[in-house]
Coordinates of C-alpha atoms in Angstrom, one line a residue:
X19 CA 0.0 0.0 0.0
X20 CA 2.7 2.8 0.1
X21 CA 4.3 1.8 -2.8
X22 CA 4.3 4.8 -5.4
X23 CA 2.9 4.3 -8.7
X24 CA 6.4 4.8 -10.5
X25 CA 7.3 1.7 -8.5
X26 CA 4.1 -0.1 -9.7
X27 CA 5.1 0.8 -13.3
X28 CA 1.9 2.0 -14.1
X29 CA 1.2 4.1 -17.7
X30 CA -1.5 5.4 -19.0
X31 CA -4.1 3.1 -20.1
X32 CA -3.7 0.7 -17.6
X33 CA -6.8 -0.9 -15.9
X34 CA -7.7 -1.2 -12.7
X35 CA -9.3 -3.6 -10.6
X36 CA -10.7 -2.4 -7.3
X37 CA -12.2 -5.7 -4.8
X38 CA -13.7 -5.6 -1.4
X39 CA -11.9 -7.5 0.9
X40 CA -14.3 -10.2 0.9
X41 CA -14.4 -10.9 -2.6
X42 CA -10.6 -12.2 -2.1
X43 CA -12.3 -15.4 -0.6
X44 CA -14.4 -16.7 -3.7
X45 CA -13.0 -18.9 -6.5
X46 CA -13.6 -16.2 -8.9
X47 CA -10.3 -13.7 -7.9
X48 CA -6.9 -15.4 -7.3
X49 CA -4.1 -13.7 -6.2
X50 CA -0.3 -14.8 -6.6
X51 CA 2.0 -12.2 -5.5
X52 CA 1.5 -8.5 -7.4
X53 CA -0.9 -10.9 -10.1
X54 CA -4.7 -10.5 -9.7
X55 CA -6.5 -13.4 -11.8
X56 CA -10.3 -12.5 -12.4
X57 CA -12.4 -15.7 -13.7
X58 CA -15.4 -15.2 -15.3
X59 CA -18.3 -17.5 -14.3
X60 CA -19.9 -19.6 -17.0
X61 CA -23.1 -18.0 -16.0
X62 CA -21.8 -14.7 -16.6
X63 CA -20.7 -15.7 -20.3
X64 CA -23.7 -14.8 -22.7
X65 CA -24.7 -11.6 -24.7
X66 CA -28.6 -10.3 -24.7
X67 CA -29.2 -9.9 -28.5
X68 CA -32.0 -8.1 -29.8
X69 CA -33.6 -7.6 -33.4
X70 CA -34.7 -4.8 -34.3
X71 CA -36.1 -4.7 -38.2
X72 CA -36.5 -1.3 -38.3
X73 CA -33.0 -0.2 -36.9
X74 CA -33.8 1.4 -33.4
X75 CA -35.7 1.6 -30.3
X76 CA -37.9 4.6 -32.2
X77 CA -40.8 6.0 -30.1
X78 CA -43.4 4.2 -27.9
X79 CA -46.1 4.2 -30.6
X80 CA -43.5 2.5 -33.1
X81 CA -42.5 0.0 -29.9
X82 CA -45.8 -1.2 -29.9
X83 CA -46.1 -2.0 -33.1
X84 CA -42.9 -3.5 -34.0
X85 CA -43.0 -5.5 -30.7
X86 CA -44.4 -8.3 -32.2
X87 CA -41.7 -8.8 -35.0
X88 CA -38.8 -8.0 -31.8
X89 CA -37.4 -11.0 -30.8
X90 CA -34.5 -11.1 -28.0
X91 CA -32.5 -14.2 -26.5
X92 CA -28.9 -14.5 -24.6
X93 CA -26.2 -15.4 -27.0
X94 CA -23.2 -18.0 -25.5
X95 CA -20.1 -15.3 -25.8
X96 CA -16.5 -14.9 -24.2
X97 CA -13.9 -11.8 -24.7
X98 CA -11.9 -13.7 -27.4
X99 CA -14.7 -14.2 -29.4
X100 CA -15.3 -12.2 -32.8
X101 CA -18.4 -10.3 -32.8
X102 CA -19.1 -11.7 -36.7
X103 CA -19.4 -15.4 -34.5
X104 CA -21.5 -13.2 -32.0
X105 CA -24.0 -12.1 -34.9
X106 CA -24.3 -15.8 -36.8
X107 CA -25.0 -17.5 -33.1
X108 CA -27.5 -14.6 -32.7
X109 CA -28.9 -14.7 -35.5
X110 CA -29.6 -19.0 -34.7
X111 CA -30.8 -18.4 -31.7
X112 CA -33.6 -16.1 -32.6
X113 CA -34.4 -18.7 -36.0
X114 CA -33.4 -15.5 -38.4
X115 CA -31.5 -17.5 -41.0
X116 CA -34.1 -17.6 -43.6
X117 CA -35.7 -13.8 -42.3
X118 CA -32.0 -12.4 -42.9
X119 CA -30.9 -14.8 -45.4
X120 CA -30.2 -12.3 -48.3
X121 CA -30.5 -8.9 -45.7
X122 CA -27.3 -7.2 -44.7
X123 CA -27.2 -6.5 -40.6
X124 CA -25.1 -5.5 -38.4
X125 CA -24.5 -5.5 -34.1
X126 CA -25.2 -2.1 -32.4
X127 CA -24.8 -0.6 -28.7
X128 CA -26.8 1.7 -27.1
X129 CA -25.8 4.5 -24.8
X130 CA -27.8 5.8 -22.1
X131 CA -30.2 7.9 -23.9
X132 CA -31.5 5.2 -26.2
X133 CA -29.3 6.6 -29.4
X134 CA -27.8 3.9 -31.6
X135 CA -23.8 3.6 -31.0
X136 CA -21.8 3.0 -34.3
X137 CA -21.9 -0.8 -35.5
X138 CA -19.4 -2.8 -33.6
X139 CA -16.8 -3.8 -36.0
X140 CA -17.0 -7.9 -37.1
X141 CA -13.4 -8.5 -37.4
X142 CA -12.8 -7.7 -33.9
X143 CA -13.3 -9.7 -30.6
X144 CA -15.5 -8.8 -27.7
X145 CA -12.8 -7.3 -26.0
X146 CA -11.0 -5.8 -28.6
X147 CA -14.4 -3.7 -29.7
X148 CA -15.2 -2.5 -26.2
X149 CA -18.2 -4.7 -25.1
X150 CA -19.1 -6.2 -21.6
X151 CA -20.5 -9.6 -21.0
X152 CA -23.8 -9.5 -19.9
X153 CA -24.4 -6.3 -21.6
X154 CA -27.4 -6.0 -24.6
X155 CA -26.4 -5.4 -28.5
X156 CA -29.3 -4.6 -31.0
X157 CA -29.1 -6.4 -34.5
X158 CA -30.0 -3.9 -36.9
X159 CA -30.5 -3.7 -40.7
X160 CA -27.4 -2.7 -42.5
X161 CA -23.5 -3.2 -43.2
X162 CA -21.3 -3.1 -40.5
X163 CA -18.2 -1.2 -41.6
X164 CA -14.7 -2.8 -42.4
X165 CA -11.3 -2.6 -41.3
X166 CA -10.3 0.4 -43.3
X167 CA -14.1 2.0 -43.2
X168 CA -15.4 4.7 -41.0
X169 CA -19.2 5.2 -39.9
X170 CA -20.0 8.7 -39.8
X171 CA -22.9 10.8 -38.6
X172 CA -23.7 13.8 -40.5
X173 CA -25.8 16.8 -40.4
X174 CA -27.0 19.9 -42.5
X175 CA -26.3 23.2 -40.9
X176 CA -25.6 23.2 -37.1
X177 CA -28.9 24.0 -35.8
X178 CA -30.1 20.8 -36.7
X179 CA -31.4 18.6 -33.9
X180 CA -29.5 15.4 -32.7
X181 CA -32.7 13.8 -34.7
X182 CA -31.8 15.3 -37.6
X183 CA -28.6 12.4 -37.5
X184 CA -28.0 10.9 -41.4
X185 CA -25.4 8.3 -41.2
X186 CA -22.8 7.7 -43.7
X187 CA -20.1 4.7 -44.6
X188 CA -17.4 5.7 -46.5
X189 CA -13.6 4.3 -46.8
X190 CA -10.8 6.4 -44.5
X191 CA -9.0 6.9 -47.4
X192 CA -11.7 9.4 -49.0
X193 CA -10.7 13.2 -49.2
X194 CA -12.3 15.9 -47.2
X195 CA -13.4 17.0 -50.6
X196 CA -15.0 13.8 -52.0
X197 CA -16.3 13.6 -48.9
X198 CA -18.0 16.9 -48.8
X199 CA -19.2 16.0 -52.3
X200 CA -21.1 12.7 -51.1
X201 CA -22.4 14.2 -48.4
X202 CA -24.0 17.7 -50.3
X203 CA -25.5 14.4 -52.9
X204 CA -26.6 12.6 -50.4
X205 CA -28.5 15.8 -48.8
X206 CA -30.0 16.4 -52.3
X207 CA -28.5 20.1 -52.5
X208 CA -26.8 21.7 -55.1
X209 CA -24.0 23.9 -55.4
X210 CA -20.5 24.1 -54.2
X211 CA -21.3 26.7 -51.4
X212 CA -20.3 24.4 -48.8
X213 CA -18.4 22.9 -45.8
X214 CA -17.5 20.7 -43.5
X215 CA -17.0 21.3 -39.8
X216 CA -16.6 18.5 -36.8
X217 CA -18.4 18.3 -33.7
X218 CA -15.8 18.3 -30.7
X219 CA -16.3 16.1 -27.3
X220 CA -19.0 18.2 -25.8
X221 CA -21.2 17.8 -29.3
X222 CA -20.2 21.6 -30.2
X223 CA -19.8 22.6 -34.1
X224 CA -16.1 22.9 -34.0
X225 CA -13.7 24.2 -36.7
X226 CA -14.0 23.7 -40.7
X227 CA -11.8 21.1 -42.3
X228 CA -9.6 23.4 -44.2
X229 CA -7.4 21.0 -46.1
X230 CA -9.7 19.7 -48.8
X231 CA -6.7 17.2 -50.4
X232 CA -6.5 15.6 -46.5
X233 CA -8.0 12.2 -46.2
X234 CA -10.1 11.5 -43.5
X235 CA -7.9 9.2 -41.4
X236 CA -5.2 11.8 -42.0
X237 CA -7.0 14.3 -40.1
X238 CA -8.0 11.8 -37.0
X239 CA -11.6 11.1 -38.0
X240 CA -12.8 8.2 -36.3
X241 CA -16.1 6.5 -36.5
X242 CA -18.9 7.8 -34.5
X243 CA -17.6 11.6 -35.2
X244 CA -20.2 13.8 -36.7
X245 CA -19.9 15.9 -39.9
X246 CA -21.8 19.0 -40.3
X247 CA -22.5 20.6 -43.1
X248 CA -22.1 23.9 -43.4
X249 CA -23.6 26.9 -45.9
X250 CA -20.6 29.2 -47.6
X251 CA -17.4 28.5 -49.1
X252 CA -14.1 28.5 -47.5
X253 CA -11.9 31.1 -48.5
X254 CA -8.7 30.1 -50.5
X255 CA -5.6 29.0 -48.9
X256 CA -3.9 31.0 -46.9
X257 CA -6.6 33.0 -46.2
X258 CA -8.5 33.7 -43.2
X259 CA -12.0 34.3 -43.1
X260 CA -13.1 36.5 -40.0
X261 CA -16.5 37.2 -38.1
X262 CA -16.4 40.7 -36.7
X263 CA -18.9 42.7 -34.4
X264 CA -19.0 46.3 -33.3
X265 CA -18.7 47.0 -29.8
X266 CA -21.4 49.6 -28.8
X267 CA -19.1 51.7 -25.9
X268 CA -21.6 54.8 -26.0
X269 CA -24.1 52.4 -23.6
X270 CA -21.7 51.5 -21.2
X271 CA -23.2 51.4 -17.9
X272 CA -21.0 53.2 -15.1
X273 CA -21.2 53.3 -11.7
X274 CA -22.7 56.7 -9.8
X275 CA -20.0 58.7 -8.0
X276 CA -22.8 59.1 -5.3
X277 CA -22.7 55.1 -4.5
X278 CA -22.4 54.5 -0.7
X279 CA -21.2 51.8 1.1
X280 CA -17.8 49.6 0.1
X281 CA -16.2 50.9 -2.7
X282 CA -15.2 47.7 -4.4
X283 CA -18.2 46.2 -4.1
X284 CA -20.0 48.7 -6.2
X285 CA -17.3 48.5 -8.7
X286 CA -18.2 44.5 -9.1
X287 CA -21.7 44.8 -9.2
X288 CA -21.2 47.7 -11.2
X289 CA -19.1 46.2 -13.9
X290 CA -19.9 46.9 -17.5
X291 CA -18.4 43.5 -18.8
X292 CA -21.8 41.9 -17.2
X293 CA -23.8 44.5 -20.3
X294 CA -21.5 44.0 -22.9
X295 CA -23.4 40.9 -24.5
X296 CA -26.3 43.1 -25.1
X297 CA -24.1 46.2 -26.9
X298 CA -22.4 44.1 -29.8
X299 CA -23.5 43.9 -33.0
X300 CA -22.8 41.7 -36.3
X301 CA -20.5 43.7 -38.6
X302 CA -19.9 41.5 -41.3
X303 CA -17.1 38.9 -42.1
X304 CA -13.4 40.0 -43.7
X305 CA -11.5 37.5 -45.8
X306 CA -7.6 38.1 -45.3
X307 CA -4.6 36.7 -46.2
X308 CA -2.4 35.2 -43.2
X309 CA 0.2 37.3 -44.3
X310 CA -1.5 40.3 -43.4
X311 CA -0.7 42.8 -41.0
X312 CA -3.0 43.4 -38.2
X313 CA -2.7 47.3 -38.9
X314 CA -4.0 45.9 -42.8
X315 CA -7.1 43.7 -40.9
X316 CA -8.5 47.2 -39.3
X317 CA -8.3 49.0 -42.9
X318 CA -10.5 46.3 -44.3
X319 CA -12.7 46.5 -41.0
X320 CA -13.3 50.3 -41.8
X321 CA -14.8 49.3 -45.3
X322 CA -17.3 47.1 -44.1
X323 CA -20.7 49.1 -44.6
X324 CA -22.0 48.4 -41.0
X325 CA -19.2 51.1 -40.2
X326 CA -19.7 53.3 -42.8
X327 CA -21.2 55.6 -39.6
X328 CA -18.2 55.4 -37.2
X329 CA -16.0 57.8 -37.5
X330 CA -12.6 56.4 -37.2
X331 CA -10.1 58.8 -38.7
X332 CA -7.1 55.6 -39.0
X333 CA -6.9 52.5 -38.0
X334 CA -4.8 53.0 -34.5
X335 CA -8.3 54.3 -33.7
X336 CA -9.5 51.2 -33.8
X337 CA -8.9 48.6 -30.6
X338 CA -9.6 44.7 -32.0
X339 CA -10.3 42.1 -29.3
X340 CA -10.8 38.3 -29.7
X341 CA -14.3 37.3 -28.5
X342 CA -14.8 34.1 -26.7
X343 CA -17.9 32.6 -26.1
X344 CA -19.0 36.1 -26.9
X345 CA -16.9 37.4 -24.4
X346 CA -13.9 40.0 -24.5
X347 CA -11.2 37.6 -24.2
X348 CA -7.8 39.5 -25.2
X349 CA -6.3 42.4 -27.4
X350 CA -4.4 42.2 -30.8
X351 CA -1.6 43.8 -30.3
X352 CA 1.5 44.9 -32.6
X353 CA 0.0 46.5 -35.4
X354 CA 2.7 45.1 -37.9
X355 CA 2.6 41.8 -37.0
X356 CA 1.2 39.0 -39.5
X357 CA -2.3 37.4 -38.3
X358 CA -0.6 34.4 -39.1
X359 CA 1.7 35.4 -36.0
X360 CA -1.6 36.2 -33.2
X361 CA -2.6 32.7 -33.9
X362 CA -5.7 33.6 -35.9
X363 CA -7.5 30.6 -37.3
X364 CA -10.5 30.9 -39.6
X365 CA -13.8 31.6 -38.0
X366 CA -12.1 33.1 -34.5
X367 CA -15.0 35.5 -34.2
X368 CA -13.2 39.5 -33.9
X369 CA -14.9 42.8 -32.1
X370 CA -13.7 46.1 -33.2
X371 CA -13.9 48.8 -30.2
X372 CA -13.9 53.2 -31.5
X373 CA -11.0 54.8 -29.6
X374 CA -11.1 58.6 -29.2
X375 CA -6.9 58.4 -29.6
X376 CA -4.5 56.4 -31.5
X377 CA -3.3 52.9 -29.6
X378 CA -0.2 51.0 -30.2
X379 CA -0.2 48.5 -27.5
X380 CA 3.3 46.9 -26.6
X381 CA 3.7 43.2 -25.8
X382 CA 4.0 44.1 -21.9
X383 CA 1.3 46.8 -22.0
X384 CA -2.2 46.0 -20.2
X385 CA -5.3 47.7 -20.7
X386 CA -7.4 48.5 -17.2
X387 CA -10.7 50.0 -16.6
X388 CA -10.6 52.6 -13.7
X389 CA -13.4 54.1 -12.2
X390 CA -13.3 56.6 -8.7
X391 CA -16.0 56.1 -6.4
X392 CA -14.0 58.5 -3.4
X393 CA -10.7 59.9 -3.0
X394 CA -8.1 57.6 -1.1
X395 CA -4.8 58.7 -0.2
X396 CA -2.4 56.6 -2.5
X397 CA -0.5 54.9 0.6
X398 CA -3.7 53.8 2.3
X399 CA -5.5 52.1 -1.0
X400 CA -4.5 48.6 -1.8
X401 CA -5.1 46.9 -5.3
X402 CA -6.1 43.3 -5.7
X403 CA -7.0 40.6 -8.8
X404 CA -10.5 38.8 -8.4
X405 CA -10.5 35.2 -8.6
X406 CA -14.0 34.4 -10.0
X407 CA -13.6 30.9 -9.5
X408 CA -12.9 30.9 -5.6
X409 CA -15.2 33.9 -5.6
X410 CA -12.1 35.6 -3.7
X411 CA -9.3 38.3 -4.0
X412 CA -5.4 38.2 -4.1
X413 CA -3.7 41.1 -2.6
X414 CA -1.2 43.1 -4.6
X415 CA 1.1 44.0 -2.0
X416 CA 4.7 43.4 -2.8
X417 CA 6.1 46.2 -5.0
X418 CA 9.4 45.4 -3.9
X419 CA 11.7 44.4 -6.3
X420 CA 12.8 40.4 -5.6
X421 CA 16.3 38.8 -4.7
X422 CA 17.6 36.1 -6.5
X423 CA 19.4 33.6 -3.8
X424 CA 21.6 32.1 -6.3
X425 CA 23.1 35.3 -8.1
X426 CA 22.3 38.1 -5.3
X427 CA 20.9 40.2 -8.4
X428 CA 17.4 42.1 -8.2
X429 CA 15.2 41.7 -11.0
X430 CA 12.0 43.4 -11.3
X431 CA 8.6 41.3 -10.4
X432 CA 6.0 41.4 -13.6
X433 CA 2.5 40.8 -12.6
X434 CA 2.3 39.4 -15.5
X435 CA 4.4 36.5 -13.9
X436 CA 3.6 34.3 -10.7
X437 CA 2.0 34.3 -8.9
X438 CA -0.3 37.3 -10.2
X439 CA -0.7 36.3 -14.0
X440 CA -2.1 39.8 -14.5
X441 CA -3.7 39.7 -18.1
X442 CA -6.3 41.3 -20.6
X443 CA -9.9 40.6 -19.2
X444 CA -8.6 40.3 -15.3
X445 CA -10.8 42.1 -12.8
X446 CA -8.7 44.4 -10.1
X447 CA -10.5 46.2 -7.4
X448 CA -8.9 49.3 -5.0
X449 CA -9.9 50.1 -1.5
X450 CA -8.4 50.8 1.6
X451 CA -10.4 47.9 3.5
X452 CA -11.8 44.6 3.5
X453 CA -11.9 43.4 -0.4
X454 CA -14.9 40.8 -0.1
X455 CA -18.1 42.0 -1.4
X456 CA -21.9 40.1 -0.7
X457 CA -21.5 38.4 -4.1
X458 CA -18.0 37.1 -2.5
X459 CA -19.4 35.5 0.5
X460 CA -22.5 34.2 -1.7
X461 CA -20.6 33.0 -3.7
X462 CA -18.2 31.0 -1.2
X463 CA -21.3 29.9 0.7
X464 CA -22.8 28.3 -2.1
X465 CA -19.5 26.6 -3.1
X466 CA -19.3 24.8 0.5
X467 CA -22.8 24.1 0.3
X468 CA -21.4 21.9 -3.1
X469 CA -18.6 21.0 -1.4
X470 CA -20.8 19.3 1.7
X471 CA -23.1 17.7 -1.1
X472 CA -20.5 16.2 -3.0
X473 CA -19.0 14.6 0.5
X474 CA -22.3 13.0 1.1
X475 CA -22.9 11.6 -1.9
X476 CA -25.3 13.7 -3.0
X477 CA -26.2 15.0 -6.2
X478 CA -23.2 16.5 -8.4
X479 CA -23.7 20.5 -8.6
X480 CA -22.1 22.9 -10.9
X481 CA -21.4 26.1 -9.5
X482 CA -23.3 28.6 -11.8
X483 CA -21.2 31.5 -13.8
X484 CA -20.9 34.3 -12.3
X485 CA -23.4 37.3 -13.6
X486 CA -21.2 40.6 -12.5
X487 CA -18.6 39.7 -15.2
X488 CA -17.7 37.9 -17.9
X489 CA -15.7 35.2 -17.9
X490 CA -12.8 37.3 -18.7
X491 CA -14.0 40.6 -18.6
X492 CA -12.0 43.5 -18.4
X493 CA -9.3 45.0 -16.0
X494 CA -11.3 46.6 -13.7
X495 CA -9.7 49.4 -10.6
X496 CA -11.4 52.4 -9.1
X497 CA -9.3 55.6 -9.1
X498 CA -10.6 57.6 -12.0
X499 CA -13.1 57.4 -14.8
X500 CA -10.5 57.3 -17.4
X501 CA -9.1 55.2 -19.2
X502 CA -5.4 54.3 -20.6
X503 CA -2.7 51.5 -21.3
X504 CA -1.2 50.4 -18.2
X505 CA 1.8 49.1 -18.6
X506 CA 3.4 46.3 -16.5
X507 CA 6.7 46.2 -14.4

């Protein structure tokens, strides 16, 4: 038991087998030195087949109907055998062989929502494919795929609903534009004003598949990933093609000068990042080379119609952020750069801010949001970041410039280093007391009530965003209703 698990040699992948005590007793578990042996009983060794003729559970009505051509029964099975055994058993047992005698099926799992898994593949064993004894598989109408095939799910446009499902077999050597091809076909549409796009692990439309020449298996599809067709043609190589939104600043809500009470607390509750979803709106897309320079990207901004009534005299008028889940997430800085160097993929949705003075921001330079509530002596008012997470603050307090122990040299502390991290989007609040506002120690309570919950047993419980600020909204102070670059030593 104190062994560590370097000493266990243990990688990732391994299984592992946790036993009550008691279970060491029965003829099933046997135990010779470090060596766990697990038999299976004989009465454990079986596989509950059912047919289905129309290819799924479908709703109650259908269930009713179809129940009397259903037939289930357990199938004899172990982990080495192949599932195409596992179907030809089943498909005895149930007396199928003249019903399916000329009709292509196939073995199917089904998650915990009732939707039909991908069909198992025949060349592969029990274990090999993933499925527990004693578990159910549906026979189903259709192929099962082979050894170099991929069963895809695909849908038109990404409001579709999970009904909406088409599936698809094709060969992993097929191109992402022969796939595209099949797939538009299949859909019957027209046109080549289309792409694809993958759904990532939390079902979410994820990014276009760029490289048209790329098969499938060379860009990691695996079967059970869902295609989704999407309306508009991706722009050529090398090119980028950009969402952008204006970001209304003349409705910015600000906190009144006459506010009583804690200072920092009205700045939180006060915040106009918790407002901004409401003030942007849709500007139109850009297509730019990768080669461009970000100084070029606001030029082509300015001649997008939806602008036509801002007045921005250049383009260092013009701030750009990154928007994240509709969110202000960072600032593009270095107005010569490439896009190609901010790490700007196609589709990273862009929001264009009016300045009322030119802005060049450097690599080091940070941009806060300052606001004065009530005049504080500058040696009694302490700063500090906001961790939304832990619904706490961490004090700013040492300005002193660190030692290094092994070379006796000073070098100046960054807050943009640990253990600050100070960043675009960061919340920092100023007072000359107590930093914890209600929302704070709401916020804390209900995170040890989930804490308590989660120690009982109880239900999980996510703790809920929190509504004064975005998720990385801007730097936030109080000291002055102005604002500049602030730049970091």
């Amino acid at each position: 038991m104190h062994r560590t698990l370097k000493e266990l040699a243990l990688r990732d992948g391994d299984a592992l087998l946790v036993l009550e005590p008691q279970a060491l007793d029965t003829s099933i578990i046997s135990v010779s030195g470090d060596i766990v042996t697990v038999t299976t009983p004989s009465d454990c060794r079986w596989l509950l087949v059912e047919f289905c003729p129309r290819g799924g559970r479908g709703a109650a009505g259908e269930e009713e109907q179809d129940e009397g051509e259903r037939r289930r029964g357990k199938v004899p099975a172990s982990g080495n055998m192949l599932l195409l055994e596992v179907k030809q058993r089943a498909m005895e047992v149930l007396q199928l062989q003249d019903q399916l005698q000329d009709v292509k099926c196939c073995l199917r799992q089904v998650d915990s929502t009732g939707r039909l898994l991908p069909p198992v593949c025949e060349h592969l064993s029990v274990r090999e494919a993933g499925v527990k004894l004693m578990t159910s598989l549906l026979l189903c109408p259709g192929e099962a795929p082979g050894p170099t095939q991929l069963f895809l799910y695909y849908t038109v446009g990404s409001d579709s609903p999970a009904a909406a499902e088409r599936e698809l077999t094709v060969e992993e050597t097929l191109t992402v534009k022969e796939c595209l091809k099949l797939i538009v076909k299949l859909a019957g549409l027209e046109g080549e004003a289309w792409h694809l796009r993958k759904t990532d692990w939390c079902e979410e439309v994820g990014d276009a598949l760029t490289e048209e020449d790329a098969t499938l298996a060379e860009l990691r599809i695996h079967s059970g990933d869902t295609l989704v067709l999407t309306e508009g043609r991706l722009p050529p190589k090398g090119f980028l093609k950009l969402p952008v939104w204006l970001y209304g600043q003349q409705s910015e809500r600000y906190v009144s000068q006459e506010a009583q009470g804690n200072h920092v607390t009205n700045g939180v509750e006060g915040d106009p990042a918790a407002v901004t979803g409401a003030e942007f709106r849709f500007a139109g897309q850009v297509e730019i080379s990768g080669e461009a320079s970000l100084d070029d990207l606001k030029t082509q901004v300015m001649t997008l119609p939806s602008l036509q009534d801002v007045c921005v005299p250049a383009p260092p008028f013009l701030r750009v952020w990154v928007l994240e889940g509709r969110r202000l997430s960072k600032i593009l800085r270095g107005n010569q750069l490439p896009l190609k160097n901010l790490k700007l993929g196609s589709g990273t949705e862009l929001c264009v801010q009016q300045l009322l003075k030119e802005e060049n921001l450097g690599p080091k330079e940070l941009v806060l949001r300052v606001q004065m509530g009530y005049g504080v002596s500058p040696d009694c008012l302490h700063i500090a970041k906001h961790l939304p997470e832990k619904h706490a603050w961490m004090a700013i307090s040492n300005w002193s410039q660190q030692v290094s122990k092994r070379k006796k040299k000073k070098r100046a502390e960054s807050l943009q280093g640990a253990p600050f991290h100070l960043k675009d989007g960061d919340l920092i609040g100023g007072s000359n007391r107590d930093f914890c506002t209600l929302r704070d120690v709401l916020g804390q309570q209900r995170l040890r009530q989930e804490a308590e919950s989660r120690r009982k047993g109880g239900p999980n419980m996510r703790a809920e965003p929190s509504q004064g600020r975005d998720q990385s909204g801007r730097s936030q102070g109080n000291a002055g209703s102005q604002r500049w670059p602030c730049q970091s030593t």
